[in-house]
Structure formats: structure tokens, C-alpha cells
XYZ file of C-alpha atoms in Angstrom:
530
model
C 109.530 123.129 129.961
C 109.144 121.923 133.383
C 111.070 121.483 136.214
C 110.925 120.077 139.778
C 110.762 122.914 142.232
C 110.027 120.643 145.092
C 110.083 116.986 145.526
C 106.325 117.116 145.435
C 105.789 119.525 142.554
C 106.635 119.794 138.914
C 106.495 123.165 137.488
C 106.013 124.048 133.710
C 107.735 126.861 132.102
C 106.972 128.269 128.651
C 109.960 127.615 126.249
C 109.055 130.930 124.591
C 108.951 133.263 127.413
C 110.345 131.419 130.475
C 107.114 132.281 132.481
C 105.598 129.899 134.927
C 102.441 128.172 133.568
C 101.464 125.920 136.210
C 102.343 122.953 138.125
C 101.402 119.344 138.769
C 101.767 117.157 141.699
C 104.611 114.562 141.389
C 103.900 111.094 141.501
C 106.694 109.315 143.444
C 107.754 106.065 141.682
C 106.704 104.074 144.813
C 103.283 105.228 144.227
C 102.626 104.356 140.565
C 101.706 100.762 141.219
C 98.890 102.108 143.561
C 97.581 104.215 140.620
C 97.593 101.231 138.370
C 95.861 99.179 140.962
C 93.027 101.707 141.229
C 92.560 101.871 137.416
C 92.443 98.156 137.475
C 89.457 98.553 139.685
C 87.676 100.387 137.332
C 88.622 98.567 134.150
C 86.293 95.801 134.493
C 83.477 97.709 134.555
C 84.488 99.790 131.320
C 85.390 96.604 129.543
C 81.835 95.241 130.387
C 80.353 98.095 127.850
C 79.308 96.879 124.246
C 81.840 98.273 121.818
C 79.368 100.669 120.375
C 78.622 102.455 124.007
C 82.374 102.701 124.215
C 82.597 104.277 120.948
C 79.859 106.931 122.139
C 82.154 108.051 125.026
C 84.858 108.387 122.572
C 82.476 110.816 120.511
C 81.818 112.918 123.497
C 85.600 113.178 124.237
C 86.037 114.546 120.677
C 83.205 117.079 121.529
C 84.741 118.121 124.886
C 88.053 119.046 122.801
C 85.898 121.020 120.454
C 84.229 122.637 123.206
C 87.736 123.641 124.479
C 89.429 123.997 121.296
C 91.112 127.375 121.571
C 92.129 127.074 125.390
C 93.776 123.936 124.551
C 95.269 125.218 121.350
C 97.063 127.979 123.560
C 97.935 125.651 126.060
C 99.666 123.498 123.693
C 101.284 126.576 122.039
C 102.615 127.896 125.584
C 104.003 124.922 127.063
C 105.380 122.992 123.975
C 106.054 126.078 121.611
C 104.372 125.034 118.466
C 102.627 127.757 116.409
C 98.985 128.351 116.600
C 98.242 127.138 113.382
C 100.381 124.010 113.786
C 98.482 123.308 117.067
C 95.330 123.087 115.168
C 96.688 121.201 112.076
C 99.212 118.813 113.864
C 97.685 118.209 117.203
C 94.011 119.178 117.562
C 92.348 118.378 114.462
C 94.092 114.904 114.069
C 92.736 113.834 117.507
C 89.145 114.876 116.998
C 89.346 112.829 113.642
C 91.044 110.136 115.350
C 88.481 109.856 118.110
C 85.631 109.455 115.467
C 87.475 106.863 113.499
C 88.342 104.812 116.568
C 84.583 105.115 117.550
C 83.462 104.107 114.184
C 85.701 101.509 113.312
C 86.626 100.009 116.778
C 83.248 98.169 116.771
C 83.954 96.354 113.508
C 87.657 95.840 113.874
C 87.337 94.565 117.582
C 84.219 92.538 117.258
C 84.559 88.696 117.433
C 85.832 87.430 113.908
C 84.950 84.054 112.568
C 87.360 82.211 110.973
C 86.764 79.863 108.017
C 88.041 76.443 108.500
C 87.833 74.715 104.980
C 89.864 71.614 105.903
C 87.923 68.562 105.299
C 89.183 67.393 108.991
C 87.899 70.444 110.553
C 84.393 70.675 108.792
C 82.172 70.491 111.860
C 84.181 72.820 113.830
C 83.770 76.607 114.428
C 86.621 79.107 115.246
C 86.784 82.624 116.072
C 89.007 85.332 117.289
C 87.986 87.021 120.322
C 89.662 90.504 120.952
C 90.021 90.665 124.884
C 91.225 93.891 126.716
C 94.581 93.694 128.148
C 93.563 95.060 131.539
C 95.906 98.165 132.157
C 97.835 99.944 129.630
C 100.706 102.161 130.334
C 101.384 105.311 127.868
C 104.457 107.252 128.164
C 104.063 110.360 125.896
C 106.633 112.673 124.143
C 107.347 116.065 124.579
C 107.300 117.182 120.733
C 103.492 116.016 119.968
C 102.319 115.999 123.717
C 98.619 115.878 122.916
C 98.150 113.933 119.666
C 100.432 110.985 120.152
C 99.214 110.164 123.736
C 95.769 110.944 123.308
C 95.469 108.607 120.142
C 97.236 105.880 122.088
C 95.047 106.215 125.091
C 91.840 106.412 122.885
C 92.684 103.081 121.118
C 93.525 101.376 124.334
C 90.151 102.742 125.632
C 88.138 101.378 122.833
C 89.595 98.007 123.088
C 88.195 98.060 126.961
C 91.361 98.845 128.660
C 91.883 101.350 131.452
C 95.013 103.609 130.984
C 97.709 105.260 133.127
C 99.441 107.961 131.119
C 102.958 109.495 132.070
C 103.512 112.702 130.031
C 106.725 113.877 129.339
C 107.999 115.936 132.137
C 108.716 119.182 129.910
C 104.700 119.195 128.986
C 102.970 117.972 132.218
C 99.888 120.416 131.843
C 98.866 119.086 128.659
C 99.170 115.446 129.608
C 96.915 116.314 132.669
C 94.531 117.936 130.231
C 94.224 114.734 128.338
C 92.783 113.009 131.566
C 90.386 116.191 132.067
C 89.018 115.645 128.362
C 88.084 112.042 129.344
C 86.422 112.855 132.578
C 84.578 115.788 130.840
C 83.332 113.408 128.282
C 81.880 111.089 131.211
C 84.013 108.241 131.140
C 84.110 106.438 134.258
C 86.067 108.263 136.987
C 89.531 106.838 137.137
C 89.683 104.822 133.975
C 92.361 107.282 132.782
C 94.943 108.476 135.082
C 97.965 110.660 134.710
C 101.152 110.181 136.681
C 103.971 112.926 136.564
C 107.553 112.965 137.010
C 110.922 112.399 135.452
C 112.283 109.511 134.001
C 111.851 107.598 137.618
C 108.050 107.881 137.107
C 108.401 106.191 133.738
C 110.476 103.572 134.910
C 108.171 102.766 137.783
C 105.326 102.560 135.299
C 107.080 100.288 133.153
C 107.853 97.963 136.264
C 104.422 97.973 137.351
C 101.660 95.423 136.485
C 100.393 97.410 133.460
C 99.992 94.856 130.850
C 101.464 96.569 128.142
C 103.602 99.947 127.412
C 103.320 102.265 124.683
C 106.329 104.448 124.468
C 107.543 107.230 122.386
C 111.108 108.792 122.869
C 114.678 108.174 122.435
C 116.277 105.002 121.200
C 118.287 104.721 124.362
C 115.356 104.885 126.779
C 113.102 103.004 124.356
C 115.549 100.041 124.270
C 115.498 99.933 127.922
C 111.842 100.182 128.298
C 111.628 96.988 125.807
C 114.145 95.104 127.717
C 112.165 95.957 130.983
C 108.785 94.806 129.417
C 110.468 91.721 128.066
C 111.763 90.647 131.371
C 108.340 90.755 132.623
C 106.779 88.823 129.863
C 104.536 91.763 128.458
C 104.552 93.688 125.337
C 105.784 96.923 124.330
C 105.091 99.427 121.370
C 108.116 101.607 120.790
C 108.131 104.525 118.412
C 111.917 105.770 118.707
C 112.396 108.476 116.368
C 113.774 108.636 112.813
C 115.918 110.253 110.226
C 113.619 110.315 107.415
C 114.882 110.763 103.906
C 113.620 112.439 101.063
C 114.308 111.224 97.604
C 113.717 113.736 95.009
C 113.804 112.575 91.251
C 114.515 114.293 87.991
C 110.649 114.234 87.049
C 109.329 115.454 90.555
C 107.019 118.330 90.661
C 109.816 120.931 91.929
C 107.391 123.377 93.286
C 105.653 120.761 95.499
C 108.998 118.938 96.329
C 110.245 122.377 97.684
C 107.128 123.107 99.758
C 107.154 119.487 101.077
C 110.792 119.744 102.145
C 110.192 123.093 103.801
C 107.159 121.881 105.759
C 108.769 118.250 106.394
C 111.853 119.746 107.439
C 110.869 122.734 109.407
C 107.412 122.377 110.833
C 107.109 122.306 114.684
C 110.610 123.670 114.679
C 111.943 120.528 113.251
C 110.907 118.792 116.298
C 109.338 115.726 114.796
C 110.380 111.960 114.790
C 109.368 111.856 110.935
C 110.382 115.104 109.974
C 112.744 115.313 106.795
C 116.097 115.157 108.287
C 118.003 114.451 104.898
C 117.161 115.068 101.124
C 118.868 113.178 98.250
C 118.274 115.133 94.976
C 119.287 113.956 91.427
C 121.709 116.049 89.873
C 119.582 117.324 87.055
C 117.243 119.274 89.435
C 119.545 119.705 92.604
C 120.612 123.432 92.104
C 117.109 124.367 91.406
C 115.873 122.349 94.394
C 118.435 123.956 96.733
C 117.823 127.664 95.623
C 114.189 126.967 96.184
C 114.413 125.571 99.540
C 116.919 128.254 100.574
C 114.720 130.964 99.386
C 111.855 129.588 101.303
C 113.612 128.635 104.382
C 114.774 132.558 104.554
C 111.008 133.559 104.217
C 109.708 131.600 107.045
C 109.086 133.802 110.152
C 110.628 132.793 113.296
C 109.216 134.110 116.576
C 106.411 134.021 119.007
C 104.314 130.929 118.379
C 101.203 132.911 119.783
C 101.209 135.241 116.768
C 99.290 133.831 113.806
C 101.980 134.726 111.162
C 104.787 132.792 113.088
C 105.639 129.927 111.221
C 108.676 128.424 113.523
C 108.429 128.677 117.216
C 111.182 128.120 119.906
C 113.222 125.123 120.577
C 111.783 123.088 123.514
C 114.664 123.583 125.892
C 118.200 124.871 125.995
C 119.501 121.258 125.623
C 117.606 120.671 122.533
C 118.930 123.922 121.037
C 122.453 123.174 121.924
C 122.424 119.859 120.493
C 120.967 121.113 117.128
C 123.687 123.863 117.052
C 126.568 121.386 117.901
C 125.413 119.241 114.929
C 125.342 121.912 112.631
C 128.820 123.413 113.777
C 130.252 120.040 113.454
C 129.246 119.500 109.981
C 130.393 122.884 109.006
C 133.990 122.402 110.628
C 133.905 119.019 108.535
C 133.302 120.938 105.296
C 129.489 121.413 105.028
C 128.201 124.895 103.806
C 125.449 126.489 105.804
C 123.275 128.216 103.110
C 121.123 129.844 105.585
C 119.801 129.809 109.121
C 121.251 129.118 112.501
C 120.923 130.677 116.078
C 118.619 133.868 116.204
C 117.461 136.190 118.694
C 113.635 137.191 118.884
C 112.946 140.683 120.570
C 111.645 140.461 123.925
C 111.742 136.685 124.147
C 114.410 134.687 126.095
C 113.509 131.346 124.562
C 116.061 129.398 122.087
C 114.993 130.018 118.698
C 116.790 128.510 115.672
C 116.022 129.846 112.011
C 115.562 127.225 109.440
C 119.023 126.035 108.026
C 119.826 124.478 104.834
C 123.215 122.489 104.472
C 125.023 121.417 101.433
C 128.050 119.843 100.922
C 127.426 117.018 103.436
C 128.729 113.637 103.483
C 127.469 110.489 105.209
C 130.297 110.102 107.571
C 129.098 113.643 109.350
C 127.614 113.001 112.491
C 124.532 115.286 111.142
C 123.655 112.625 108.623
C 123.952 109.787 111.219
C 122.393 111.129 114.381
C 118.755 112.592 114.985
C 118.990 116.131 114.433
C 115.379 117.121 115.939
C 115.533 120.748 114.909
C 114.838 122.883 111.837
C 117.907 121.613 109.669
C 117.684 119.950 106.387
C 121.282 118.600 104.803
C 120.811 118.197 101.031
C 122.869 115.729 99.141
C 123.130 115.855 95.356
C 122.878 112.232 93.889
C 123.635 110.843 90.361
C 120.472 108.725 90.092
C 117.660 106.869 92.040
C 120.031 103.842 92.918
C 122.223 106.084 94.799
C 119.362 107.815 96.275
C 117.861 104.431 97.551
C 121.442 103.377 98.722
C 122.009 106.457 100.893
C 118.553 106.315 102.139
C 118.950 103.132 103.362
C 122.307 103.815 104.953
C 120.816 104.679 108.461
C 120.267 102.985 111.804
C 116.862 104.545 111.485
C 113.750 103.467 109.482
C 110.679 105.398 110.511
C 109.510 107.210 107.194
C 110.492 108.160 103.958
C 109.128 110.162 100.935
C 109.921 109.637 97.075
C 108.880 112.683 94.869
C 108.097 111.585 91.272
C 105.398 112.042 88.698
C 105.800 108.362 87.850
C 103.584 106.351 90.235
C 104.705 103.072 89.096
C 108.436 104.208 89.366
C 107.681 105.779 92.971
C 105.794 102.712 94.537
C 108.696 100.587 93.139
C 111.376 102.873 95.086
C 108.970 102.871 98.264
C 109.410 99.037 98.158
C 113.193 99.382 98.291
C 113.279 102.094 100.929
C 113.616 100.460 104.382
C 111.196 102.314 106.469
C 107.763 101.690 108.092
C 105.902 104.390 105.913
C 106.773 105.892 102.571
C 104.832 108.668 101.174
C 104.964 109.689 97.626
C 105.063 113.007 96.720
C 104.062 113.928 100.378
C 105.536 113.488 103.793
C 104.364 112.367 107.346
C 100.710 113.643 107.012
C 99.256 110.061 107.531
C 99.904 110.580 111.329
C 96.517 112.479 110.987
C 94.777 109.625 109.415
C 94.358 107.282 112.118
C 93.148 104.351 109.783
C 96.907 104.334 108.614
C 99.566 102.382 110.319
C 102.372 104.032 112.409
C 105.844 102.860 113.183
C 108.990 102.087 111.863
C 111.808 99.418 111.271
C 115.500 99.170 112.616
C 115.907 101.726 115.683
C 112.958 103.436 114.957
C 111.233 101.044 117.106
C 108.852 98.055 117.491
C 105.060 97.578 116.667
C 102.497 99.800 115.289
C 100.150 102.607 116.394
C 96.885 103.734 114.853
C 95.052 101.446 112.164
C 93.716 98.148 112.788
C 97.178 97.243 113.868
C 97.210 99.489 116.634
C 93.848 97.876 118.084
C 95.537 94.651 117.949
C 98.339 96.045 120.111
C 95.881 96.731 122.665
C 94.016 93.113 123.075
C 94.713 89.669 123.688
C 93.957 87.789 120.543
C 92.281 84.839 121.766
C 91.230 81.715 119.744
C 87.494 80.242 120.730
C 86.625 76.804 119.082
C 83.212 75.291 119.128
C 83.187 71.357 118.596
C 79.653 69.976 118.418
C 80.926 66.807 120.004
C 78.919 64.461 117.941
C 81.859 62.423 116.464
C 85.165 61.460 117.965
C 88.276 63.193 116.310
C 89.876 60.526 114.102
C 93.437 61.606 115.224
C 92.763 60.582 118.808
C 94.020 57.577 120.431
C 94.641 54.496 119.831
C 97.221 54.814 117.161
C 97.721 51.915 114.785
C 99.115 51.270 111.339
C 95.353 51.758 109.794
C 95.284 55.220 111.055
C 98.764 56.083 109.665
C 98.109 54.718 106.320
C 94.748 56.671 106.373
C 96.452 59.900 107.238
C 99.145 59.474 104.348
C 96.340 58.641 101.630
C 94.428 61.791 102.905
C 97.456 63.792 102.520
C 97.859 63.138 99.037
C 94.533 62.919 98.018
C 93.841 66.383 99.460
C 96.989 68.341 98.576
C 99.168 66.604 95.916
C 99.268 68.444 92.709
C 99.916 65.261 90.507
C 96.972 63.110 89.350
C 99.168 60.101 89.593
C 99.861 60.507 93.332
C 96.020 60.931 93.908
C 95.122 57.962 92.006
C 97.797 55.760 93.784
C 96.814 57.475 97.301
C 93.163 56.238 96.459
C 93.987 52.712 95.544
C 96.418 52.180 98.365
C 94.376 54.067 101.025
C 90.845 53.346 100.472
C 90.635 50.489 102.838
C 92.389 52.372 105.576
C 90.240 55.419 105.055
C 87.105 53.006 105.083
C 88.359 51.751 108.203
C 88.743 54.933 110.151
C 85.433 56.197 108.805
C 83.589 53.019 110.287
C 85.395 53.855 113.688
C 83.985 57.367 113.538
C 80.453 56.108 112.839
C 80.568 53.690 115.734
C 81.665 56.484 118.170
C 78.507 58.507 116.726
C 76.460 55.547 117.507
C 77.757 55.190 120.999
C 76.416 58.752 121.849
């Protein structure tokens, strides 16, 4: 976590030990626009580089990460609280892979794209989409995945030719600053990526600045204000606002895998994952065995110092987040839920806030814990009578980020996936695709707007401009002057080209032949007068 020790310094403290890790200078809100202006001065040079050259720089950034892999790993562990294994698997490896995919796919996705125009009226014209940089893009990163989420968005914006101003979460400023340094070490132009630091005021100043677009990951409340502020300024935003991901376990599921998926999806990163499993709906035939397996597995998970290789659940990021989780669980138990295992736990020698993986049964949808985002290592499990009830309950939420369906019947799983209201649905897995940059990431409902990653993430980073070439040999037939001949010719053309009935086409030919010939002669005369 981090606190402002003085108006000009943001100090970062370990959520595990409470020790001071370092500090960064605070960017006063009134100075944020100047940073944006400085990046804007560098951006045109960067945008002039061919796509392939930008890709080479991003591959060098990937190598810079590999060169500093263990050092960055332990920075993530110390400042955010992830375990060492999770720092590799959920932060570092995905970003190295993403940088390579962005570098490889970017030149193809962002190259000018010819548009076929088969309409007979437009045969002489040539059209293309040009994907132009927006200018300077703002990225406001989260504390729960402080490396992979902002770095991926920064990299996609760079590949599209933009400059970037990154505002890291105030709890993890050292990691955010390290992102800027990675791109500097890779040899990108000095100043094309800049980090600004501070609390919400710095983020608000970035939103209100002249950046062309804002990528925000965080709470619904703050995300809504970001979207509204961007809309007032007629600029776009991509909002990833968390989730309440359901897990639907059917009777034919591979139960051991479903249990393993629930443990990882629910408790990885101490449950502090926007697309973590926050509720499970299990059909009655397998519910008892599923609950027993999850409870047994949760009790085996090691809670403790994330710097120890065998630790599987580290600390909560802050006392405030710990209290939020405890309050939601206590509220559910008071309302009749059963706490099968888990809860607050002390770790010898460590003052951090630790919460052992908890499993709740007997929950109902009127409990807060089934409506609000937990963002902690807690998995409520509901027994249902069948898939229809599971789907209905899964959709009974204000959130719609991800969901998973567990069944051995692929057709059944894909059908249910289309009925579940979410931006992403995984069958027999959960949330892994954030580590596959070619897959889109984003949600529906209050989980946000827009998409990160994939070709759609690239499209969020550009102005899609239509460029059309007309050889100017013949005037367009629809130009002035208008008269009855042109109107009858247009009517005949519509019937001849698009009507599904042969009788209509024949009638159009009889009635429209003369007007069509007259319009054709006009076009030929315009050609002769060139």
C-alpha cells in the first residue's frame, strides 16, 4: 500500500510486512496537463515509425522484462502481495507474451484495410480503412494487477502510434514507475511513456486533460465518473469495472477439475481479481461432493508470506479491503449462511491482513455477499435444481464480466454460454484468457464498456478513418440536376439489382429501360467533356 507522507511524495509500504519500500514524487493535479503536453510533443515522431519498427521496440521491451524478471517479480510480491508463483504466472509471463503478440499481430491488424465495394454504382471507386493514432492516451491502472493490466494497455496504445500517460494505482506506484522504465530501457523515445502519481485527484486531472482517450480499470463508482467526464469532453473511454463472476457446475462436469478451477478462480491473488469466481451454482446431483472437495482444498491452501515459494495465498492489499471482506462474510453468516472454512487469520511475524480462503453455503440472493463485489478469497456456493435455475441466478446480477460453465458436453456448454450475460464465458476453465492477448477482455452491464486486448483493443486505440479514391473519369449519376428521369432510373435500378421476385425485375426493365439509357447517355457525355 502507499500513503502520501508529504504533499510531494507518495510512499509505498508492503502489505505483508508494513515496511517502507520506496517513494515516488507526487504529480500535482495542476501539473498533469503539462505532462500530457510533453508526451504530445514526442508522439508525432513515434507515429511516423512504420508499424514493423514499433513492433521491434515492443519486442525489446519484452526482452527488458526478461532481463529484469526476478527483480520485477519481487517488486510485485512486495508491493502488491501476490505470491511469487502468481507474479510469474499472472503478471510477468502474460505481459511478455502480450508484447510479442502485439508486435506480431499489430502490423497486420493496423495496416490500411481495403474495403470491397461490389455495388454496381460504386465500381470505379476504391475504399480503405486507415487506422490512425489518437495522439496521447491516458491509462489509469488498478492495484490488483498493477503490472499486466496497465502494461498491456500501454503496449497496445504504443503499437497504434500513440503516446501514453500512465497513472498507476496509488497503492502500487513503484510498479507503475517500473513500467515506464521498462519502455525506456527498451529504447523507445524518451518521454513517449510517462507516469504520473497521486491519489484520485491525479487520475481526475488526467481524465480532464487533453488526452484523446482514457483506459480505466477500477470500481463502478469511479468508472462511471470517468466515463461521464470523458463523454462531456467528447472523447472515448474503455472501462473495466469489476465483476461478480458466476461458475455453473452441471451434473456431467469433470468434478475434480471443477473443484480445482473453483479453488484457483476463487482464491488466486487472495481473491482480489475482477474476474475471479465470486459465486458458484452447482446442480443438486453433485453439490455435496463439490462442496466437500472445495472445502477440503481450501483448507489445504497455504496462507502466509508471499515471498515464500510454498505460499498460495498472500495478504490483502490493505486493512480497508480486509474489512470489506470480513464485513460481507459476517453479514452473510448473520443472515443464515454457513461458513464452512476460512476467515481472518494471523501469520506469525507478519503484521499484514490475511484472510484464509473461505467457503460459504446456505447463501441466498438477497444477501449482500451475492450482490456486491467481494474482492477477497471467499466463495459462496448455491445448490440449484438444474441448468435453467443456474442460468437465471447467474444473470441475476448488475455485473457481467466473465462466467464459466463446467460440463463435458461441448454443445450444451456453448449453448449455455450464449445464454449467460457476460463479456466472456469459459467452458471448463475460468479467466485464463487474460493471459492470451489475442482474446478480447471486457464486460457488459456494470462491468464496463469497451474491450481491451485482441483486435478490438487495437481499434480502441485508433481513429478509424475512411479513405476513398475516385478516379474522376465520370460524374456520379446522383449529382444535380434532379428530374423525373433520374428518379425513375433510380427506382428501376433498385428493383433490378435487389428484388427477389423475377416479375418485379422484368417490370423494372420494361418501365425503366428508357430512363436508365438516358442517365447512361448523360454519364457518357460527361466523360466526353473531360
